Amino acid sequence: MTDPSNDTPTTPAAESAAREVRDDLRTKARDTAEEVKERASGFEEDQRSHVADEVSDVSNALRKAAEEMRSGSPQERTMSQIATTLADASESIRDKDLGEMASGLSDFARRNPIAYLGGAAVLGLAAARFAKAGKSGGRSGPAPEPAPRPASPTSPVDAARARDLPAQPTPTPTAASPATPAYHRPEAEDI
């Protein structure tokens, strides 16, 4: 090899040193790539195992719920079938790598587009429900309604009542009938 700036030949020692540096860099790059691949594979395995465990837990819960239902009922059969399908899916998740699962899901979507879309919708609704449950802090039931605000007073008696009494909802007047008496607005002396 020659240096183009001064056309003097390079020494064999310099060429050898450059070759060694290049080879060392290639080896280190190859080793780093292998290490990254191993870590990614380990991470994928951990995540697959975690997802498979979650699916298995859901399957077991559905199976237990099916056992508590009336034997032979359509609901019991449906829950049992779903539990069995989820148990199979859990094992499939454990046994296959990510590429195989993606390929299988793609094939299923092509063969059964309605079932695929229905399953995606159900999963989306379930995920939204879990997310909503997580935000509410685990409370169940409807949120408490805020206390109604009192109407603005129109007379001195109403103003005094608004200051002294807690806020109460104002009932809606109805037409008088034998079953429902006419609405009577309490006066200050009635309270």
PDB file of C-alpha atoms in Angstrom:
ATOM      1  CA  MET A   1       0.000   0.000   0.000  1.00  0.00           C
ATOM      2  CA  THR A   2       1.154   3.547  -0.632  1.00  0.00           C
ATOM      3  CA  ASP A   3       0.210   6.853   0.866  1.00  0.00           C
ATOM      4  CA  PRO A   4      -1.340   8.953  -1.923  1.00  0.00           C
ATOM      5  CA  SER A   5      -0.054  12.240  -0.468  1.00  0.00           C
ATOM      6  CA  ASN A   6       3.638  11.468  -0.760  1.00  0.00           C
ATOM      7  CA  ASP A   7       3.765   8.217  -2.747  1.00  0.00           C
ATOM      8  CA  THR A   8       5.983   6.533  -0.139  1.00  0.00           C
ATOM      9  CA  PRO A   9       5.278   2.896   0.638  1.00  0.00           C
ATOM     10  CA  THR A  10       3.863   2.079   4.091  1.00  0.00           C
ATOM     11  CA  THR A  11       5.764  -0.233   6.333  1.00  0.00           C
ATOM     12  CA  PRO A  12       4.639  -3.806   6.786  1.00  0.00           C
ATOM     13  CA  ALA A  13       4.433  -3.214  10.541  1.00  0.00           C
ATOM     14  CA  ALA A  14       1.879  -0.415  10.046  1.00  0.00           C
ATOM     15  CA  GLU A  15      -0.179  -2.599   7.725  1.00  0.00           C
ATOM     16  CA  SER A  16      -0.112  -5.421  10.234  1.00  0.00           C
ATOM     17  CA  ALA A  17      -1.155  -3.108  13.084  1.00  0.00           C
ATOM     18  CA  ALA A  18      -4.045  -1.733  11.025  1.00  0.00           C
ATOM     19  CA  ARG A  19      -5.153  -5.260  10.174  1.00  0.00           C
ATOM     20  CA  GLU A  20      -5.080  -6.235  13.870  1.00  0.00           C
ATOM     21  CA  VAL A  21      -7.137  -3.178  14.871  1.00  0.00           C
ATOM     22  CA  ARG A  22      -9.656  -3.929  12.126  1.00  0.00           C
ATOM     23  CA  ASP A  23      -9.919  -7.574  13.171  1.00  0.00           C
ATOM     24  CA  ASP A  24     -10.289  -6.593  16.840  1.00  0.00           C
ATOM     25  CA  LEU A  25     -13.088  -4.166  15.977  1.00  0.00           C
ATOM     26  CA  ARG A  26     -14.897  -6.818  13.939  1.00  0.00           C
ATOM     27  CA  THR A  27     -14.598  -9.334  16.772  1.00  0.00           C
ATOM     28  CA  LYS A  28     -15.847  -6.837  19.357  1.00  0.00           C
ATOM     29  CA  ALA A  29     -18.752  -5.814  17.121  1.00  0.00           C
ATOM     30  CA  ARG A  30     -19.681  -9.481  16.565  1.00  0.00           C
ATOM     31  CA  ASP A  31     -19.462 -10.199  20.321  1.00  0.00           C
ATOM     32  CA  THR A  32     -21.572  -7.142  21.148  1.00  0.00           C
ATOM     33  CA  ALA A  33     -24.194  -8.133  18.585  1.00  0.00           C
ATOM     34  CA  GLU A  34     -24.344 -11.655  20.054  1.00  0.00           C
ATOM     35  CA  GLU A  35     -24.706 -10.251  23.578  1.00  0.00           C
ATOM     36  CA  VAL A  36     -27.522  -7.915  22.494  1.00  0.00           C
ATOM     37  CA  LYS A  37     -29.241 -10.794  20.699  1.00  0.00           C
ATOM     38  CA  GLU A  38     -28.985 -12.996  23.816  1.00  0.00           C
ATOM     39  CA  ARG A  39     -30.366 -10.245  26.060  1.00  0.00           C
ATOM     40  CA  ALA A  40     -33.239  -9.562  23.666  1.00  0.00           C
ATOM     41  CA  SER A  41     -33.994 -13.265  23.473  1.00  0.00           C
ATOM     42  CA  GLY A  42     -34.000 -13.494  27.283  1.00  0.00           C
ATOM     43  CA  PHE A  43     -36.278 -10.469  27.532  1.00  0.00           C
ATOM     44  CA  GLU A  44     -38.634 -11.926  24.923  1.00  0.00           C
ATOM     45  CA  GLU A  45     -38.700 -15.236  26.801  1.00  0.00           C
ATOM     46  CA  ASP A  46     -39.512 -13.466  30.096  1.00  0.00           C
ATOM     47  CA  GLN A  47     -42.299 -11.455  28.486  1.00  0.00           C
ATOM     48  CA  ARG A  48     -43.736 -14.505  26.722  1.00  0.00           C
ATOM     49  CA  SER A  49     -43.727 -16.415  29.991  1.00  0.00           C
ATOM     50  CA  HIS A  50     -45.431 -13.508  31.777  1.00  0.00           C
ATOM     51  CA  VAL A  51     -48.142 -13.209  29.106  1.00  0.00           C
ATOM     52  CA  ALA A  52     -48.652 -16.984  29.109  1.00  0.00           C
ATOM     53  CA  ASP A  53     -49.061 -16.927  32.900  1.00  0.00           C
ATOM     54  CA  GLU A  54     -51.646 -14.132  32.668  1.00  0.00           C
ATOM     55  CA  VAL A  55     -53.623 -15.946  29.964  1.00  0.00           C
ATOM     56  CA  SER A  56     -53.473 -19.133  32.032  1.00  0.00           C
ATOM     57  CA  ASP A  57     -54.778 -17.250  35.096  1.00  0.00           C
ATOM     58  CA  VAL A  58     -57.722 -15.900  33.085  1.00  0.00           C
ATOM     59  CA  SER A  59     -58.390 -19.405  31.764  1.00  0.00           C
ATOM     60  CA  ASN A  60     -58.408 -20.828  35.293  1.00  0.00           C
ATOM     61  CA  ALA A  61     -60.750 -18.081  36.510  1.00  0.00           C
ATOM     62  CA  LEU A  62     -63.159 -18.743  33.640  1.00  0.00           C
ATOM     63  CA  ARG A  63     -63.032 -22.477  34.290  1.00  0.00           C
ATOM     64  CA  LYS A  64     -63.813 -21.891  37.982  1.00  0.00           C
ATOM     65  CA  ALA A  65     -66.703 -19.568  37.042  1.00  0.00           C
ATOM     66  CA  ALA A  66     -68.040 -22.199  34.632  1.00  0.00           C
ATOM     67  CA  GLU A  67     -67.965 -24.827  37.389  1.00  0.00           C
ATOM     68  CA  GLU A  68     -70.141 -22.606  39.588  1.00  0.00           C
ATOM     69  CA  MET A  69     -72.790 -22.276  36.873  1.00  0.00           C
ATOM     70  CA  ARG A  70     -75.612 -24.704  36.297  1.00  0.00           C
ATOM     71  CA  SER A  71     -74.204 -27.810  34.649  1.00  0.00           C
ATOM     72  CA  GLY A  72     -75.085 -28.119  30.974  1.00  0.00           C
ATOM     73  CA  SER A  73     -76.351 -24.549  30.614  1.00  0.00           C
ATOM     74  CA  PRO A  74     -75.330 -22.610  27.494  1.00  0.00           C
ATOM     75  CA  GLN A  75     -73.383 -20.151  29.652  1.00  0.00           C
ATOM     76  CA  GLU A  76     -71.466 -22.968  31.351  1.00  0.00           C
ATOM     77  CA  ARG A  77     -70.580 -24.592  28.033  1.00  0.00           C
ATOM     78  CA  THR A  78     -69.492 -21.263  26.533  1.00  0.00           C
ATOM     79  CA  MET A  79     -67.331 -20.369  29.539  1.00  0.00           C
ATOM     80  CA  SER A  80     -65.748 -23.846  29.517  1.00  0.00           C
ATOM     81  CA  GLN A  81     -65.008 -23.587  25.797  1.00  0.00           C
ATOM     82  CA  ILE A  82     -63.423 -20.150  26.212  1.00  0.00           C
ATOM     83  CA  ALA A  83     -61.369 -21.420  29.178  1.00  0.00           C
ATOM     84  CA  THR A  84     -60.117 -24.371  27.133  1.00  0.00           C
ATOM     85  CA  THR A  85     -59.242 -22.124  24.195  1.00  0.00           C
ATOM     86  CA  LEU A  86     -57.337 -19.749  26.484  1.00  0.00           C
ATOM     87  CA  ALA A  87     -55.464 -22.647  28.100  1.00  0.00           C
ATOM     88  CA  ASP A  88     -54.413 -23.821  24.624  1.00  0.00           C
ATOM     89  CA  ALA A  89     -53.379 -20.270  23.733  1.00  0.00           C
ATOM     90  CA  SER A  90     -51.299 -20.052  26.916  1.00  0.00           C
ATOM     91  CA  GLU A  91     -49.394 -23.207  26.004  1.00  0.00           C
ATOM     92  CA  SER A  92     -48.960 -21.975  22.449  1.00  0.00           C
ATOM     93  CA  ILE A  93     -47.511 -18.697  23.730  1.00  0.00           C
ATOM     94  CA  ARG A  94     -45.005 -20.618  25.855  1.00  0.00           C
ATOM     95  CA  ASP A  95     -43.966 -22.945  23.016  1.00  0.00           C
ATOM     96  CA  LYS A  96     -43.659 -20.554  20.056  1.00  0.00           C
ATOM     97  CA  ASP A  97     -41.406 -17.613  19.413  1.00  0.00           C
ATOM     98  CA  LEU A  98     -42.708 -14.179  18.487  1.00  0.00           C
ATOM     99  CA  GLY A  99     -42.305 -14.659  14.725  1.00  0.00           C
ATOM    100  CA  GLU A 100     -44.283 -17.909  14.731  1.00  0.00           C
ATOM    101  CA  MET A 101     -47.076 -16.324  16.792  1.00  0.00           C
ATOM    102  CA  ALA A 102     -47.304 -13.323  14.464  1.00  0.00           C
ATOM    103  CA  SER A 103     -47.428 -15.609  11.439  1.00  0.00           C
ATOM    104  CA  GLY A 104     -50.135 -17.774  13.047  1.00  0.00           C
ATOM    105  CA  LEU A 105     -52.199 -14.726  13.981  1.00  0.00           C
ATOM    106  CA  SER A 106     -51.894 -13.362  10.467  1.00  0.00           C
ATOM    107  CA  ASP A 107     -53.021 -16.692   8.996  1.00  0.00           C
ATOM    108  CA  PHE A 108     -55.973 -16.844  11.398  1.00  0.00           C
ATOM    109  CA  ALA A 109     -56.995 -13.281  10.480  1.00  0.00           C
ATOM    110  CA  ARG A 110     -56.999 -14.186   6.774  1.00  0.00           C
ATOM    111  CA  ARG A 111     -59.036 -17.368   7.314  1.00  0.00           C
ATOM    112  CA  ASN A 112     -61.488 -15.884   9.872  1.00  0.00           C
ATOM    113  CA  PRO A 113     -61.689 -12.093   9.494  1.00  0.00           C
ATOM    114  CA  ILE A 114     -64.958 -11.743  11.427  1.00  0.00           C
ATOM    115  CA  ALA A 115     -63.711 -13.804  14.365  1.00  0.00           C
ATOM    116  CA  TYR A 116     -60.424 -11.888  14.302  1.00  0.00           C
ATOM    117  CA  LEU A 117     -62.161  -8.500  14.364  1.00  0.00           C
ATOM    118  CA  GLY A 118     -64.591  -9.687  17.036  1.00  0.00           C
ATOM    119  CA  GLY A 119     -61.723 -10.912  19.187  1.00  0.00           C
ATOM    120  CA  ALA A 120     -59.861  -7.648  18.699  1.00  0.00           C
ATOM    121  CA  ALA A 121     -62.965  -5.707  19.754  1.00  0.00           C
ATOM    122  CA  VAL A 122     -63.417  -7.855  22.865  1.00  0.00           C
ATOM    123  CA  LEU A 123     -59.747  -7.460  23.784  1.00  0.00           C
ATOM    124  CA  GLY A 124     -60.005  -3.705  23.262  1.00  0.00           C
ATOM    125  CA  LEU A 125     -63.055  -3.447  25.498  1.00  0.00           C
ATOM    126  CA  ALA A 126     -61.409  -5.593  28.160  1.00  0.00           C
ATOM    127  CA  ALA A 127     -58.250  -3.473  28.050  1.00  0.00           C
ATOM    128  CA  ALA A 128     -60.298  -0.276  28.345  1.00  0.00           C
ATOM    129  CA  ARG A 129     -62.205  -1.713  31.291  1.00  0.00           C
ATOM    130  CA  PHE A 130     -58.989  -2.733  33.053  1.00  0.00           C
ATOM    131  CA  ALA A 131     -57.477   0.691  32.395  1.00  0.00           C
ATOM    132  CA  LYS A 132     -60.584   2.424  33.719  1.00  0.00           C
ATOM    133  CA  ALA A 133     -60.635   0.184  36.807  1.00  0.00           C
ATOM    134  CA  GLY A 134     -56.993   1.001  37.455  1.00  0.00           C
ATOM    135  CA  LYS A 135     -57.651   4.745  37.350  1.00  0.00           C
ATOM    136  CA  SER A 136     -60.585   4.599  39.809  1.00  0.00           C
ATOM    137  CA  GLY A 137     -58.385   3.072  42.492  1.00  0.00           C
ATOM    138  CA  GLY A 138     -60.276  -0.215  42.579  1.00  0.00           C
ATOM    139  CA  ARG A 139     -63.633   1.266  43.606  1.00  0.00           C
ATOM    140  CA  SER A 140     -66.679  -0.439  42.269  1.00  0.00           C
ATOM    141  CA  GLY A 141     -70.070   1.080  41.618  1.00  0.00           C
ATOM    142  CA  PRO A 142     -71.021   4.484  40.320  1.00  0.00           C
ATOM    143  CA  ALA A 143     -69.194   7.588  41.399  1.00  0.00           C
ATOM    144  CA  PRO A 144     -70.907   9.589  44.138  1.00  0.00           C
ATOM    145  CA  GLU A 145     -72.977  12.497  42.892  1.00  0.00           C
ATOM    146  CA  PRO A 146     -71.967  15.979  43.995  1.00  0.00           C
ATOM    147  CA  ALA A 147     -74.208  17.698  46.521  1.00  0.00           C
ATOM    148  CA  PRO A 148     -76.801  19.882  44.795  1.00  0.00           C
ATOM    149  CA  ARG A 149     -76.349  23.604  45.079  1.00  0.00           C
ATOM    150  CA  PRO A 150     -79.178  25.641  46.581  1.00  0.00           C
ATOM    151  CA  ALA A 151     -81.182  27.858  44.276  1.00  0.00           C
ATOM    152  CA  SER A 152     -80.580  31.560  44.596  1.00  0.00           C
ATOM    153  CA  PRO A 153     -82.873  33.069  47.246  1.00  0.00           C
ATOM    154  CA  THR A 154     -85.796  35.135  45.976  1.00  0.00           C
ATOM    155  CA  SER A 155     -87.126  36.443  49.285  1.00  0.00           C
ATOM    156  CA  PRO A 156     -85.644  37.367  52.673  1.00  0.00           C
ATOM    157  CA  VAL A 157     -87.084  34.150  54.164  1.00  0.00           C
ATOM    158  CA  ASP A 158     -85.461  32.062  51.397  1.00  0.00           C
ATOM    159  CA  ALA A 159     -82.170  33.889  51.932  1.00  0.00           C
ATOM    160  CA  ALA A 160     -82.263  33.146  55.668  1.00  0.00           C
ATOM    161  CA  ARG A 161     -83.134  29.512  54.989  1.00  0.00           C
ATOM    162  CA  ALA A 162     -80.284  29.205  52.462  1.00  0.00           C
ATOM    163  CA  ARG A 163     -77.793  30.438  55.075  1.00  0.00           C
ATOM    164  CA  ASP A 164     -79.022  28.258  57.949  1.00  0.00           C
ATOM    165  CA  LEU A 165     -79.924  24.941  56.286  1.00  0.00           C
ATOM    166  CA  PRO A 166     -77.855  22.451  54.324  1.00  0.00           C
ATOM    167  CA  ALA A 167     -78.504  22.289  50.593  1.00  0.00           C
ATOM    168  CA  GLN A 168     -81.384  20.001  49.619  1.00  0.00           C
ATOM    169  CA  PRO A 169     -82.601  19.031  46.182  1.00  0.00           C
ATOM    170  CA  THR A 170     -85.665  20.877  44.987  1.00  0.00           C
ATOM    171  CA  PRO A 171     -88.492  18.438  44.129  1.00  0.00           C
ATOM    172  CA  THR A 172     -90.162  18.755  40.766  1.00  0.00           C
ATOM    173  CA  PRO A 173     -93.819  19.844  41.078  1.00  0.00           C
ATOM    174  CA  THR A 174     -96.373  17.411  39.679  1.00  0.00           C
ATOM    175  CA  ALA A 175    -100.001  17.792  38.721  1.00  0.00           C
ATOM    176  CA  ALA A 176    -102.402  17.075  41.600  1.00  0.00           C
ATOM    177  CA  SER A 177    -104.375  13.853  41.426  1.00  0.00           C
ATOM    178  CA  PRO A 178    -105.997  11.605  44.010  1.00  0.00           C
ATOM    179  CA  ALA A 179    -102.781   9.530  44.128  1.00  0.00           C
ATOM    180  CA  THR A 180    -100.389  12.490  44.171  1.00  0.00           C
ATOM    181  CA  PRO A 181    -101.202  15.563  46.191  1.00  0.00           C
ATOM    182  CA  ALA A 182    -100.225  18.967  44.877  1.00  0.00           C
ATOM    183  CA  TYR A 183     -96.713  20.061  45.726  1.00  0.00           C
ATOM    184  CA  HIS A 184     -96.598  22.032  48.953  1.00  0.00           C
ATOM    185  CA  ARG A 185     -93.694  24.403  49.383  1.00  0.00           C
ATOM    186  CA  PRO A 186     -92.799  24.578  53.064  1.00  0.00           C
ATOM    187  CA  GLU A 187     -92.828  28.008  54.606  1.00  0.00           C
ATOM    188  CA  ALA A 188     -90.531  29.236  57.357  1.00  0.00           C
ATOM    189  CA  GLU A 189     -93.008  28.239  60.102  1.00  0.00           C
ATOM    190  CA  ASP A 190     -93.277  24.655  58.672  1.00  0.00           C
ATOM    191  CA  ILE A 191     -89.568  24.058  59.175  1.00  0.00           C
TER     192      ILE A 191
END
